[in-house]
C-alpha atoms as a PDB file:
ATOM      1  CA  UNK A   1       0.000   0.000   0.000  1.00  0.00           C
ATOM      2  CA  UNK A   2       1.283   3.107  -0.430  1.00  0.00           C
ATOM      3  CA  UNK A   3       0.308   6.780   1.076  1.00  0.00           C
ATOM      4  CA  UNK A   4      -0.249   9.428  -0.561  1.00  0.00           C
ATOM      5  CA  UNK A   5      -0.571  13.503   0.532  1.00  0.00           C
ATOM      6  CA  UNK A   6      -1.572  16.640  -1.919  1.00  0.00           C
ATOM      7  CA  UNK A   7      -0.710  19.710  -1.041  1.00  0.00           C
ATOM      8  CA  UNK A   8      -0.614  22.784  -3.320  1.00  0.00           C
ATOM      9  CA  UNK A   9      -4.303  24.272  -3.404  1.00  0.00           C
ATOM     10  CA  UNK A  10      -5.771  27.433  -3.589  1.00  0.00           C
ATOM     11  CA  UNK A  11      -7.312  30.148  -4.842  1.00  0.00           C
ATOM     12  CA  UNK A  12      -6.051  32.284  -7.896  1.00  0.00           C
ATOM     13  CA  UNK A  13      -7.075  34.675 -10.544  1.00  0.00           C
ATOM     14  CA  UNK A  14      -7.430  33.139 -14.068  1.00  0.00           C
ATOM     15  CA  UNK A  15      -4.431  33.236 -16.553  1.00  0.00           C
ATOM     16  CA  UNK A  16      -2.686  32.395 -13.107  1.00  0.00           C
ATOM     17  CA  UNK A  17      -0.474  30.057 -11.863  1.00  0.00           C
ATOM     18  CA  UNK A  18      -0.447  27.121  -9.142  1.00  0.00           C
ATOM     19  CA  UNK A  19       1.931  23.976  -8.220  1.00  0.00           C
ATOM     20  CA  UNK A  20       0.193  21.155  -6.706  1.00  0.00           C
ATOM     21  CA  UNK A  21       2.617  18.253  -4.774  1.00  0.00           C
ATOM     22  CA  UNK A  22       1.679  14.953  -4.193  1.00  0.00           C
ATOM     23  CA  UNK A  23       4.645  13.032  -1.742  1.00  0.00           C
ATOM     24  CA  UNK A  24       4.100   8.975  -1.432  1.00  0.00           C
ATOM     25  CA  UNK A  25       5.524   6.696   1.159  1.00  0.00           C
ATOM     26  CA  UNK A  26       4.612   3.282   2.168  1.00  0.00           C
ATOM     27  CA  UNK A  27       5.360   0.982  -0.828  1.00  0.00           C
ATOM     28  CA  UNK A  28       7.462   3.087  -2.934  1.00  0.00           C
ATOM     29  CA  UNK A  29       9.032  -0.092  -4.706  1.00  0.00           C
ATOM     30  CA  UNK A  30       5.308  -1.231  -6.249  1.00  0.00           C
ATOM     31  CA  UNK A  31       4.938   2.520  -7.831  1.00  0.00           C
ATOM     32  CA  UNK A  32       6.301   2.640 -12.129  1.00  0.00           C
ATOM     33  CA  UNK A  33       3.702   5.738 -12.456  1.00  0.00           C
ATOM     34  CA  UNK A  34       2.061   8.832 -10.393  1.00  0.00           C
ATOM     35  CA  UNK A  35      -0.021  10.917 -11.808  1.00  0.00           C
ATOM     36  CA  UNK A  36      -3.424  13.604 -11.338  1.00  0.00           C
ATOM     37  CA  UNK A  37      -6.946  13.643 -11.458  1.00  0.00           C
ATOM     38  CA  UNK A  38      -9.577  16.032 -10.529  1.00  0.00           C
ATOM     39  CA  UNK A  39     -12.948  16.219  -9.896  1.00  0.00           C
ATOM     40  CA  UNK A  40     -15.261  19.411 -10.581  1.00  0.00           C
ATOM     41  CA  UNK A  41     -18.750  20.179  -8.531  1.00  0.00           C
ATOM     42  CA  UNK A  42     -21.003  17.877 -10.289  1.00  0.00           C
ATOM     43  CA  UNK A  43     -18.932  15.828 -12.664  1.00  0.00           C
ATOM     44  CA  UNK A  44     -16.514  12.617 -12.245  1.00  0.00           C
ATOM     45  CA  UNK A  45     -13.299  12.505 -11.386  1.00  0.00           C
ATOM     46  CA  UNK A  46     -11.182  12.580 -14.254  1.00  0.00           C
ATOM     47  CA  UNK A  47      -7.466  12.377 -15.268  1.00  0.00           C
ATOM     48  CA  UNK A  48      -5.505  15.006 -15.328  1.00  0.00           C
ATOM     49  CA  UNK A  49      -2.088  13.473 -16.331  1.00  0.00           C
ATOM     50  CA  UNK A  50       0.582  10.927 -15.456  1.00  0.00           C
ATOM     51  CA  UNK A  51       4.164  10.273 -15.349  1.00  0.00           C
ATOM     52  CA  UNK A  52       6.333   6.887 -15.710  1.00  0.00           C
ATOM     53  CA  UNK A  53       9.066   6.519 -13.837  1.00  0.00           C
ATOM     54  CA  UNK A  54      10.986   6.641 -16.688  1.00  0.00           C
ATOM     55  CA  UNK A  55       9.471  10.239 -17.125  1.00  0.00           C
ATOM     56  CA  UNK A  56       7.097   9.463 -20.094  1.00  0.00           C
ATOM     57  CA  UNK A  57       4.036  11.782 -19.787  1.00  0.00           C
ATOM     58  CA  UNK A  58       1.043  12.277 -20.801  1.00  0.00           C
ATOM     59  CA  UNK A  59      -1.984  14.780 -20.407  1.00  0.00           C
ATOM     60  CA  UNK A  60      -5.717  15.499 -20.650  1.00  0.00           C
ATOM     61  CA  UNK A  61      -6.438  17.161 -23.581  1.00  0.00           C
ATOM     62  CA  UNK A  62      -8.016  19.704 -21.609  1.00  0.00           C
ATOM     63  CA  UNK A  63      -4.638  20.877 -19.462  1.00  0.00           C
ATOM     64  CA  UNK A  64      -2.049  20.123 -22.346  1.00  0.00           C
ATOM     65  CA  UNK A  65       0.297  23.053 -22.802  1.00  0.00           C
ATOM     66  CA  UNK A  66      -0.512  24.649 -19.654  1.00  0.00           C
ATOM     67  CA  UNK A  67       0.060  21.760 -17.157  1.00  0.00           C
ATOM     68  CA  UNK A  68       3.267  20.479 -16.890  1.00  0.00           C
ATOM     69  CA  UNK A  69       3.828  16.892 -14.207  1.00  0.00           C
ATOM     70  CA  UNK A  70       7.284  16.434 -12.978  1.00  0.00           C
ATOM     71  CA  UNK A  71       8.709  14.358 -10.235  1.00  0.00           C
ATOM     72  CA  UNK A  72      11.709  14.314  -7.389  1.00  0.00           C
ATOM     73  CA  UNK A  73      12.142  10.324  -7.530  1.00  0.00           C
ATOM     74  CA  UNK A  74      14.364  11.316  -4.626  1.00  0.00           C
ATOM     75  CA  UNK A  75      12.152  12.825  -2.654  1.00  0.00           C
ATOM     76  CA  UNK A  76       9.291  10.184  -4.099  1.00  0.00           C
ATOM     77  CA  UNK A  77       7.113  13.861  -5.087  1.00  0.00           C
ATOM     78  CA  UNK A  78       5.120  14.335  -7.805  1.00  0.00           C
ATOM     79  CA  UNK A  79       4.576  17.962  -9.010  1.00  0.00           C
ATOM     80  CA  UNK A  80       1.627  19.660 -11.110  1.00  0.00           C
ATOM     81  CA  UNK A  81       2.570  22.944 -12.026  1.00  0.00           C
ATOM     82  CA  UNK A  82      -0.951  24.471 -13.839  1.00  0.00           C
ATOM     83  CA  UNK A  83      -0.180  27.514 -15.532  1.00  0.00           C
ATOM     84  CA  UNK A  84      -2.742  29.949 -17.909  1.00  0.00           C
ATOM     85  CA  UNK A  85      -5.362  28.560 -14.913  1.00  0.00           C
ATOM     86  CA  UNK A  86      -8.997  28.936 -16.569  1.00  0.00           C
ATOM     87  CA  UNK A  87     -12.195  29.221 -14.322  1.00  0.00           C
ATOM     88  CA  UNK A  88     -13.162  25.998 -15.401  1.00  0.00           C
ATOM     89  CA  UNK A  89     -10.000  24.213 -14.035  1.00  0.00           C
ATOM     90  CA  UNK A  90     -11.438  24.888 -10.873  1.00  0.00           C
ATOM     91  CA  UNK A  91     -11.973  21.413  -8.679  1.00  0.00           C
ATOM     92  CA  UNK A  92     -10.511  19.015  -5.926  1.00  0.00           C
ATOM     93  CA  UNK A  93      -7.373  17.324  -7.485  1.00  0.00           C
ATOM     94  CA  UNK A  94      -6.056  14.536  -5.881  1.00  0.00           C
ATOM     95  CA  UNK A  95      -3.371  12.261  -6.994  1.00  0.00           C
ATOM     96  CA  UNK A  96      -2.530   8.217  -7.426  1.00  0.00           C
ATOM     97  CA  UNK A  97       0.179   5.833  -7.972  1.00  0.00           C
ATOM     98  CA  UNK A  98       0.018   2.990  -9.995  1.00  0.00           C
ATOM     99  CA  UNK A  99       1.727  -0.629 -10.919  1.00  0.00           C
ATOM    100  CA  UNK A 100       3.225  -1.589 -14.043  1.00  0.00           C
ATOM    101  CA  UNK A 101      -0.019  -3.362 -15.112  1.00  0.00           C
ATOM    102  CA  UNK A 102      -1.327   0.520 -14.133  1.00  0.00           C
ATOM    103  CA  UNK A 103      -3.390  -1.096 -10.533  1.00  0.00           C
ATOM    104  CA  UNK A 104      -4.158   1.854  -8.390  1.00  0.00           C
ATOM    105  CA  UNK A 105      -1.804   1.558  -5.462  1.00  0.00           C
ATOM    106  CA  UNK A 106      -3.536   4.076  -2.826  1.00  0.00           C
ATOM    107  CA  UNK A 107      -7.495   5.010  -2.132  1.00  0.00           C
ATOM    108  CA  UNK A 108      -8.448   8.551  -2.703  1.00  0.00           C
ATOM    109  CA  UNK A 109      -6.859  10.982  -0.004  1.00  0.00           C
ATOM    110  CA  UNK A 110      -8.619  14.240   0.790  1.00  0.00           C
ATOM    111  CA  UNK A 111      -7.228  15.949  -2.363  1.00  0.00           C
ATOM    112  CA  UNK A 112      -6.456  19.728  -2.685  1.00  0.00           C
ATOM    113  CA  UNK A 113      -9.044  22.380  -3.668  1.00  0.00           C
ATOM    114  CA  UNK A 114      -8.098  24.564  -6.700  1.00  0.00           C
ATOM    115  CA  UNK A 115     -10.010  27.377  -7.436  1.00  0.00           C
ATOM    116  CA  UNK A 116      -9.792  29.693 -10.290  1.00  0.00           C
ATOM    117  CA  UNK A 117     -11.684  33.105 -10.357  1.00  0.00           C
ATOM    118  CA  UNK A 118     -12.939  35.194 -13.286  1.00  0.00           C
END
């Protein structure tokens, strides 16, 4: 099993910027990807982008050119730097780890609130 905690949120202006963290412990060994969803009032959770541990990425087509997911394999931290934020980026983003075979490693944490004013 492994842990997971976001940390990041807030509240910002549109055509602003934000840098979510996600930090794992526990199983570290079982995790070959990280990655983002989020989840708007209303809607299902959806995914925001992921990154192998050999640093191949890839992104909603929603958040691609203004998100950008990086990661401190040192420091096991997984980063989401949003950028150009848009009023409709505004949700609860929480992140996950996954197996090879791409098997969810952690249950949902609390996530981190992101919210983008007009």
């Amino acid at each position: 099993q492994v842990q997971l905690v976001e940390s990041g949120g807030g509240l910002v202006q549109a055509g602003g910027s934000l840098r979510l963290s996600c930090a794992a412990s526990g199983s570290i060994s079982s995790i070959n990807a990280m990655g983002w969803y989020r989840q708007a009032p209303g809607k299902q959770r959806v995914l925001v982008a992921t990154i192998t541990n050999s640093g191949s990425t890839n992104y909603a087509i929603s958040v691609k050119g203004r998100f950008t997911i990086s990661r401190d394999n040192a420091k096991n931290t997984v980063y989401l730097q949003m950028d150009s934020l848009k009023p409709e980026d505004t949700a609860v983003y929480y992140c996950n780890a996954w197996t090879r075979t791409w098997t969810p490693l952690s249950s949902w944490g609390q996530g981190t609130q992101v919210t983008v004013s007009s």
